[in-house]
Coordinates of C-alpha atoms and ligand atoms in Angstrom, one line a residue:
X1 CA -14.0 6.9 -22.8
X2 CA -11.8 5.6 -25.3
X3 CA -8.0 5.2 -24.3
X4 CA -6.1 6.8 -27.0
X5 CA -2.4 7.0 -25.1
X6 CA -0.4 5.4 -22.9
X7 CA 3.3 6.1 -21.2
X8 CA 4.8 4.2 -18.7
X9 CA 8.0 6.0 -16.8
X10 CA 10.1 4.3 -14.3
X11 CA 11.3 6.5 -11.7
X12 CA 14.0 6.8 -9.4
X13 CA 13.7 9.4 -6.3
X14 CA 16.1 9.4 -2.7
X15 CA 14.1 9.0 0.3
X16 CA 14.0 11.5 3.0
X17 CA 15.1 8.4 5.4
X18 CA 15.9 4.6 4.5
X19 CA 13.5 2.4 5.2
X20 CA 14.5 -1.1 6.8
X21 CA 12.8 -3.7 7.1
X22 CA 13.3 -7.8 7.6
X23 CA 13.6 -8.2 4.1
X24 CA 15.9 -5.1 3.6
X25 CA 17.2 -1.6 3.7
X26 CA 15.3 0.6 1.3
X27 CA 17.1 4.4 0.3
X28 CA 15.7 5.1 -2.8
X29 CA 11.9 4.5 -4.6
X30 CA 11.9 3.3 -7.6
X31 CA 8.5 2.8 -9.4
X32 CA 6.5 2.1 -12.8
X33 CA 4.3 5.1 -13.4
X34 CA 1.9 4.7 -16.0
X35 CA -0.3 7.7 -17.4
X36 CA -3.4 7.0 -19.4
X37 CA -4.9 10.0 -21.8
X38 CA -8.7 9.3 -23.1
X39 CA -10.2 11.9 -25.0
X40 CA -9.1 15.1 -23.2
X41 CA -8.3 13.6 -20.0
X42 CA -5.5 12.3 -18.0
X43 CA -5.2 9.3 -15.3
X44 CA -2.1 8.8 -13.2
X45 CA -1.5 5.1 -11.3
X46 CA 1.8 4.2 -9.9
X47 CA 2.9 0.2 -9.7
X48 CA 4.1 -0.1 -6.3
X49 CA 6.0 -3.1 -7.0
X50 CA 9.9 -2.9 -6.0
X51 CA 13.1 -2.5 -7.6
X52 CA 13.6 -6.4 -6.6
X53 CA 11.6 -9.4 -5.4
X54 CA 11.8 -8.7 -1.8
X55 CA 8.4 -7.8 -0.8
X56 CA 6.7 -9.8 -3.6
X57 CA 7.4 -11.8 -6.8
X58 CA 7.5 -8.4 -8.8
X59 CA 9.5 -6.2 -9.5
X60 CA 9.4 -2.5 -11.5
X61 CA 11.1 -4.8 -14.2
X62 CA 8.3 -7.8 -14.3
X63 CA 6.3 -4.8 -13.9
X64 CA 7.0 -2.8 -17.1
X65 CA 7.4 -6.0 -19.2
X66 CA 3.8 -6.7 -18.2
X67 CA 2.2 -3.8 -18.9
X68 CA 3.8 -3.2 -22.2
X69 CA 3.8 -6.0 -23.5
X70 CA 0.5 -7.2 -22.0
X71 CA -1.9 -5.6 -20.1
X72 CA -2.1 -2.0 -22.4
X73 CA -2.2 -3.4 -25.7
X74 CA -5.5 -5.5 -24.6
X75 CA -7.1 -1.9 -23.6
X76 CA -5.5 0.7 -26.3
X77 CA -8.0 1.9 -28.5
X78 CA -10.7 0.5 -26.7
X79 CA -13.7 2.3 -24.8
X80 CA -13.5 2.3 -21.1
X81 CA -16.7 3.0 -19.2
X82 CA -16.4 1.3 -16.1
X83 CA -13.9 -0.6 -14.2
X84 CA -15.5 -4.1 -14.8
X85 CA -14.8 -3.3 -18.8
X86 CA -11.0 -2.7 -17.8
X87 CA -11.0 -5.7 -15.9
X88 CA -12.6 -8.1 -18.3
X89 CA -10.0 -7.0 -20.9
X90 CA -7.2 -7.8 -18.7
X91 CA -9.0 -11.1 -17.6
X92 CA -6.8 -13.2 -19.5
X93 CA -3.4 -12.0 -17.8
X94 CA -2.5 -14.2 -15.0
X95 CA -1.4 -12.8 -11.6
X96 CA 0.7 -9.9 -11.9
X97 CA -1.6 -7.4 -9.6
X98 CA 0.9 -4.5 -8.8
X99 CA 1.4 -3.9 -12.9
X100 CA -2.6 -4.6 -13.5
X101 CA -3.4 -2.3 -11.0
X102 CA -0.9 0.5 -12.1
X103 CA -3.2 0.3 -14.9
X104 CA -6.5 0.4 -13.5
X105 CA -5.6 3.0 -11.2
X106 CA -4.9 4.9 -14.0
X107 CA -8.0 4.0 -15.4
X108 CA -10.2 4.9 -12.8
X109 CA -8.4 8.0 -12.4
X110 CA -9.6 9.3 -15.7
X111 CA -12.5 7.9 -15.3
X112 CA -13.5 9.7 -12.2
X113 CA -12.0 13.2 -14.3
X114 CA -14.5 12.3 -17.6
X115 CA -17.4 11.8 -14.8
X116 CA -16.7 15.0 -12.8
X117 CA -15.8 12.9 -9.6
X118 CA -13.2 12.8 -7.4
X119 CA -11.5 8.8 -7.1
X120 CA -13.2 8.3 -3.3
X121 CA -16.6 9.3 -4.5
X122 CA -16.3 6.9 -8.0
X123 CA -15.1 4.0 -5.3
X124 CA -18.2 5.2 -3.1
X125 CA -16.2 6.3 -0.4
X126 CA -18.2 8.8 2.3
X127 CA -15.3 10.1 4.9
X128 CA -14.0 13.1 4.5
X129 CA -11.2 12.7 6.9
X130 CA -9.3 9.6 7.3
X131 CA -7.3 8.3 10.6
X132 CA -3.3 8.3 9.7
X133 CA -0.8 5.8 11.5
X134 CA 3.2 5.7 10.7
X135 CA 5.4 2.4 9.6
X136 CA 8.6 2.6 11.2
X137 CA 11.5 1.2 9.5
X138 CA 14.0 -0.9 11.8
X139 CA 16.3 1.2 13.9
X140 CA 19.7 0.4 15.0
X141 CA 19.0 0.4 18.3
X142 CA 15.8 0.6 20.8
X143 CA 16.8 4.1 22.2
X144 CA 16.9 5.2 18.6
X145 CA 13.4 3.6 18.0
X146 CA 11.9 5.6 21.3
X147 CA 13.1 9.0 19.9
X148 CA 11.4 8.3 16.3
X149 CA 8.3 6.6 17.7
X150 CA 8.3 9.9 19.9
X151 CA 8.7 12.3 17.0
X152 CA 6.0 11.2 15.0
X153 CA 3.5 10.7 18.0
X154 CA 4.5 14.1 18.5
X155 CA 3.3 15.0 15.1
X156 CA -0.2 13.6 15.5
X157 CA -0.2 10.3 14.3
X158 CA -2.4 7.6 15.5
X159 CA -0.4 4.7 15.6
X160 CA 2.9 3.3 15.0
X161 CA 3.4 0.4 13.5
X162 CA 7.4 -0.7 14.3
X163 CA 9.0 -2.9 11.9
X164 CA 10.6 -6.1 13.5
X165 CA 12.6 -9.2 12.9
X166 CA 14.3 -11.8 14.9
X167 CA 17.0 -10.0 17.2
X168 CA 14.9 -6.4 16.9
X169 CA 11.9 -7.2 18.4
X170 CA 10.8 -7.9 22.3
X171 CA 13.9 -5.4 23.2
X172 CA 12.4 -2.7 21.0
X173 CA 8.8 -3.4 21.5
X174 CA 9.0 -3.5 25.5
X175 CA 11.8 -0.1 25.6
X176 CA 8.6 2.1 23.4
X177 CA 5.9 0.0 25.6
X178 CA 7.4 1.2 28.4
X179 CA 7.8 4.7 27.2
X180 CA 4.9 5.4 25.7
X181 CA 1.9 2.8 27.8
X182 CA -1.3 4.4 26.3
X183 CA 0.3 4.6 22.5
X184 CA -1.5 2.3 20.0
X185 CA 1.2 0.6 19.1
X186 CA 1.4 -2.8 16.8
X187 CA 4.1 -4.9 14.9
X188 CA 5.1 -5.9 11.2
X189 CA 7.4 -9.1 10.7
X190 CA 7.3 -8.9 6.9
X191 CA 7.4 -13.2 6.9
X192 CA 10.6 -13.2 9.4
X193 CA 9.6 -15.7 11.7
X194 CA 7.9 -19.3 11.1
X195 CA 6.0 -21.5 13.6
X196 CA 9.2 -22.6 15.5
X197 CA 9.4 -19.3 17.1
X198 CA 5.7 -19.5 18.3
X199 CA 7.3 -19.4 22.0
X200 CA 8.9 -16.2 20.9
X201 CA 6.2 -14.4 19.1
X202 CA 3.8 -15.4 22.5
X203 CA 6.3 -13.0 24.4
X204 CA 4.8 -10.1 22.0
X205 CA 1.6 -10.5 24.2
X206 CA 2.6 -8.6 27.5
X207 CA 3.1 -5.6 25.1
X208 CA -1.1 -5.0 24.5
X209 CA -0.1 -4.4 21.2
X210 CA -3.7 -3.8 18.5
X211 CA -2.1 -6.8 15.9
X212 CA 0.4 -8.7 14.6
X213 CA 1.0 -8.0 10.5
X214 CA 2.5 -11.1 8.8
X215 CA 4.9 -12.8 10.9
X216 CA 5.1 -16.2 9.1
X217 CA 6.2 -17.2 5.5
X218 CA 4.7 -14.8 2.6
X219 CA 2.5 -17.5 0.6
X220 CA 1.2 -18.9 3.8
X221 CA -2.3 -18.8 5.1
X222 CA -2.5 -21.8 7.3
X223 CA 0.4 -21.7 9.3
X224 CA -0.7 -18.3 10.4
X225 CA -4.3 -20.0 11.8
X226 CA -2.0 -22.7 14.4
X227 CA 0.2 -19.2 15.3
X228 CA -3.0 -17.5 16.1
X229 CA -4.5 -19.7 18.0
X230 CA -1.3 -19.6 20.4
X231 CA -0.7 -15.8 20.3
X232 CA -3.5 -13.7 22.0
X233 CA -2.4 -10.4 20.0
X234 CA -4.2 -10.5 17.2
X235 CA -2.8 -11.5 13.8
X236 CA -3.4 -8.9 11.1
X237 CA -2.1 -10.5 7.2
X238 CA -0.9 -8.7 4.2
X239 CA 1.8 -10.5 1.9
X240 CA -0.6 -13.4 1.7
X241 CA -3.8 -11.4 0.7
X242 CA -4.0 -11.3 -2.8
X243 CA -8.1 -11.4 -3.8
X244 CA -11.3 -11.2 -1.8
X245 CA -11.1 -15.3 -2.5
X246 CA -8.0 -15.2 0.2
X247 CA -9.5 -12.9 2.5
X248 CA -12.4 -15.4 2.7
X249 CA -9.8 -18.6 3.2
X250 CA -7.9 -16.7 5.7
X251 CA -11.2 -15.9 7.9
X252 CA -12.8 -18.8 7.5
X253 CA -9.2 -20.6 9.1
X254 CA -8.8 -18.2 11.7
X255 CA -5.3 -17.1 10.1
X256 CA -6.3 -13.0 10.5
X257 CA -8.7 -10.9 12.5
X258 CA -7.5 -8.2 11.0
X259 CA -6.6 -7.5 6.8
X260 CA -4.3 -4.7 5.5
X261 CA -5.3 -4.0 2.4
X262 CA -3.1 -2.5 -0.5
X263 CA -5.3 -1.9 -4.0
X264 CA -1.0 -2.7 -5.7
X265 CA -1.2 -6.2 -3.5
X266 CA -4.2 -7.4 -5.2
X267 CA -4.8 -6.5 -8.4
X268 CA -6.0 -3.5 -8.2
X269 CA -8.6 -1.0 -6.7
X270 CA -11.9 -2.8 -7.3
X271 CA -10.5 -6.0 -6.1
X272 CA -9.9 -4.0 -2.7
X273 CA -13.1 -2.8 -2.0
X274 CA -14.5 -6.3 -2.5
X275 CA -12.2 -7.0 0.1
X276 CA -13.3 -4.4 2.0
X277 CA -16.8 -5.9 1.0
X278 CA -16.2 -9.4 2.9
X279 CA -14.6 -7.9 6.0
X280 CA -17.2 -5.4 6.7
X281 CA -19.9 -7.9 6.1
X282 CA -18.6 -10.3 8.9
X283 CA -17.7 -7.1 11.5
X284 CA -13.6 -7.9 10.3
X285 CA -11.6 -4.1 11.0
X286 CA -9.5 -3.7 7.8
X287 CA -7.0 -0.7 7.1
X288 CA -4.8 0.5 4.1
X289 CA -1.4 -0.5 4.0
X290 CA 1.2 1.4 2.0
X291 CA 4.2 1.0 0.1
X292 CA 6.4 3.8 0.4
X293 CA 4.4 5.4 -2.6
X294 CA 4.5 9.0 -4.4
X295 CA 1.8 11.5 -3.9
X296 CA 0.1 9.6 -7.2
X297 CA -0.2 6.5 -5.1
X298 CA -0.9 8.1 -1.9
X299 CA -3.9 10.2 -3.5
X300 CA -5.0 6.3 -4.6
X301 CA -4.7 4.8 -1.3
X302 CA -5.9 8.2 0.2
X303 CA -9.5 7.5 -1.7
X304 CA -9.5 3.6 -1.1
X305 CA -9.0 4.6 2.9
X306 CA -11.9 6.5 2.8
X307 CA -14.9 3.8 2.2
X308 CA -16.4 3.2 5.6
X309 CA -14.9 -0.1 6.6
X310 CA -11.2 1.6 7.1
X311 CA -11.8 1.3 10.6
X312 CA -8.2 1.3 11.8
X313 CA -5.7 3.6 11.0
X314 CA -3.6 3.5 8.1
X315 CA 0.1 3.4 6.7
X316 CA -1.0 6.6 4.9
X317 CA 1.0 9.1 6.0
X318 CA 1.9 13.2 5.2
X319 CA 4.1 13.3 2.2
X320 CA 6.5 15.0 3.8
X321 CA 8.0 11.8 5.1
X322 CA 8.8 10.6 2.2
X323 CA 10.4 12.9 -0.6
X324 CA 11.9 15.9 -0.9
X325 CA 10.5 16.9 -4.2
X326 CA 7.5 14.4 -5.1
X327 CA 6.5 14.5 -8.4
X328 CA 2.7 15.2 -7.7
X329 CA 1.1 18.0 -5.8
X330 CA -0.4 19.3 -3.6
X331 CA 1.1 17.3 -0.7
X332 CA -0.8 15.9 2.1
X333 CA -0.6 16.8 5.4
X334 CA -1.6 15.2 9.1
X335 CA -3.5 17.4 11.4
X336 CA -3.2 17.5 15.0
X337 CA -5.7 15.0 15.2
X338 CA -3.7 12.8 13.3
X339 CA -5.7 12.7 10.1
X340 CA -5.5 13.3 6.5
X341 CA -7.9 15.2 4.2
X342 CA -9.6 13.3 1.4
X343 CA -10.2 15.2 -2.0
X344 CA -13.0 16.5 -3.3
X345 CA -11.4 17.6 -6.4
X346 CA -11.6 15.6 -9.4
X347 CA -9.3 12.0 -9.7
X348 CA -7.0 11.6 -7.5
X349 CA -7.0 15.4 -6.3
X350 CA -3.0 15.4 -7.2
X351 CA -1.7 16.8 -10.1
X352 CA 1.8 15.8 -11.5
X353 CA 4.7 18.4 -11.7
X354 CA 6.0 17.4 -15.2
X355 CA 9.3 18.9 -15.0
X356 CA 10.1 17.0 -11.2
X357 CA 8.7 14.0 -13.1
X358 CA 11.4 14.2 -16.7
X359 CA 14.1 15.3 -13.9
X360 CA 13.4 11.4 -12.1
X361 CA 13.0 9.8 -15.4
X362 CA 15.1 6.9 -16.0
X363 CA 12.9 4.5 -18.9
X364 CA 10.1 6.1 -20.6
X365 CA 7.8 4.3 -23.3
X366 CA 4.5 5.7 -25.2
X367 CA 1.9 3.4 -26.2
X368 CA 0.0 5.1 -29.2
X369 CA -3.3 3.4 -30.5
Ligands
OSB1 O1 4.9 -4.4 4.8 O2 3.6 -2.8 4.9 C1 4.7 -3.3 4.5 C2 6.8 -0.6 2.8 C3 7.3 -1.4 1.7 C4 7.0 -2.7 1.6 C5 6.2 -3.3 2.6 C6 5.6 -2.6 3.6 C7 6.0 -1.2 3.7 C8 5.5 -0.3 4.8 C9 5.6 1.1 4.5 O3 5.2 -0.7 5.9 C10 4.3 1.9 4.7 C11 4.4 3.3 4.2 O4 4.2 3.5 2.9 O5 4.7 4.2 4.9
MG2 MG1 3.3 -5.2 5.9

């Protein structure tokens, strides 16, 4: 499959409801979208890096530079036939994993489409239904975090996950707990907290909560083994994740029982299900994170969520939560059960609405070979 094209757009769409979290208040997604066309057919991936460093080091700037400058001009013109030929030509760039795997979600996108193959069955994916949890952004107060965590039980979800930082956390926690005793319920600090609030955090275990997701310091992997250790709710890791390598450290310390896994975080969709790989092989539940992303990167992490070792629900919700017009249909949607469907069509399944897609526009760039 030679890739004869390439066009990166960065977009700009309102969300349905800001997003807060400890490192900030979120009301509109901005992304790097890059498209890929080789030889009659068309991949989609979406960079889910951020508009600024909050989250991680990049950004949809870092992000763009990278890819145009970098990581397509080592693939254009060249045959793709499998994702280990992507990812040996992109060997030599350093780090960067949201904008390298932008690209090789693209790639493996188009890939599937030239092979007849939907994305979950090229990433050897067998369910057909996967379990669906909600991230809930910061409230302003707990009342107003009972009445969302309500609404979106109500809708079928599986879990909620509730977004905390220091001075919106116990109160919160404890005031759904108390409404809602049988709901699987867990936390996400985004790095608020560091081991002098271990005291703190140890007041997180009267709420029977399934994990903790990255309370201490982004980069950090061994502070989060001393914090487990004291904390009997167990400690789930994501900012500091980024390779199947890390997954291993983090294990082997006893920083995580538990890995969210995001294909953006590490490099990409092949470096995920190695992840996958390692936890499965030592019994370790994993589940797919999310980043706020369109329907193009929701069809990605749809396919990802749907290899076998996804055992816990994911931040993979219905569409409908997020935008008003996304740029790539169809939609999906959460049952009663509180599950989404995985395609069977070819790719990713979603198909993108070119006119939504000029309409959000704001930097566009074509890559010819
Ligand atoms: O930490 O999981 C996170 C969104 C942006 C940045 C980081 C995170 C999140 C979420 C949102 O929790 C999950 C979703 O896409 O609904
Ligand atoms: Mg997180």
């Amino acid at each position: 499959m030679r890739l004869e094209r390439a066009e990166l757009r960065h977009i700009a769409l309102p969300l349905l409801y800001p997003f807060e979290t400890s490192f900030g208040l979120e009301s509109e997604k901005h992304c790097v979208l890059v498209r890929l066309d080789c030889e009659g057919v068309t991949g989609w991936g979406e960079c889910v890096a951020m508009n600024g460093p909050w989250y991680s080091e990049e950004t949809t700037g870092t992000a763009w530079d990278i890819l145009s400058n970098f990581l397509i001009p080592q693939v254009l013109g060249r045959d793709i036939d499998s994702a280990a030929d992507l990812l040996q030509m992109l060997a030599r760039v350093r780090g960067n994993n949201m904008a390298r795997s932008a690209l090789e979600g693209a790639s493996l996108d188009a890939l599937a489409r030239s092979r007849g193959q939907s994305l979950a069955q090229l990433l050897g994916g067998e369910r057909h239904e996967i379990e669906s949890g909600v991230s809930i952004g910061i409230q302003p107060s707990p009342g107003a975090l009972v009445a969302t965590v309500e609404r979106e039980l109500a809708a079928g979800y599986r879990r909620a996950k509730l977004k905390i930082k220091p001075g919106a956390d116990i109160e919160y926690v404890h005031a759904v707990r108390r409404v809602f005793p049988d709901a699987q319920l867990m936390v996400d600090a985004n790095s608020a907290y560091t081991l002098d609030d271990v005291g703190h955090l140890r007041e997180l275990d009267a709420f029977a909560l399934t994990m903790i997701e990255q309370p201490l310091a982004y980069d950090d992997i061994l502070d989060h083994a001393t914090l487990a250790a004291q904390v009997e709710t167990p400690i789930c890791l994501d900012e500091s994740i980024h390779s199947a390598r890390d997954a291993r450290h983090a294990l082997n310390s006893g920083s995580c029982r538990i890995i969210n896994i995001k294909a953006g975080r590490v490099g990409g969709l092949t470096e995920a299900v190695r992840i996958h790989d390692v936890c499965r092989e030592r019994g370790v539940p994993v589940w797919c994170g999310g980043m706020l992303e369109t329907n193009i990167g929701r069809a990605h992490n749809v396919a990802l969520a749907s290899l076998q070792g996804f055992t816990l629900p994911g931040d993979i919700s219905a569409s409908e939560r997020y935008f008003a017009d996304d740029i790539a249909y169809p939609g999906f949607t959460v049952s009663a059960q509180g599950t989404l469907t995985v395609p069977t069509t070819l790719g990713t399944g979603v198909e993108v609405d070119d006119q939504r897609l000029e309409r959000v526009t704001q930097r566009r760039m074509v890559l010819v070979a």
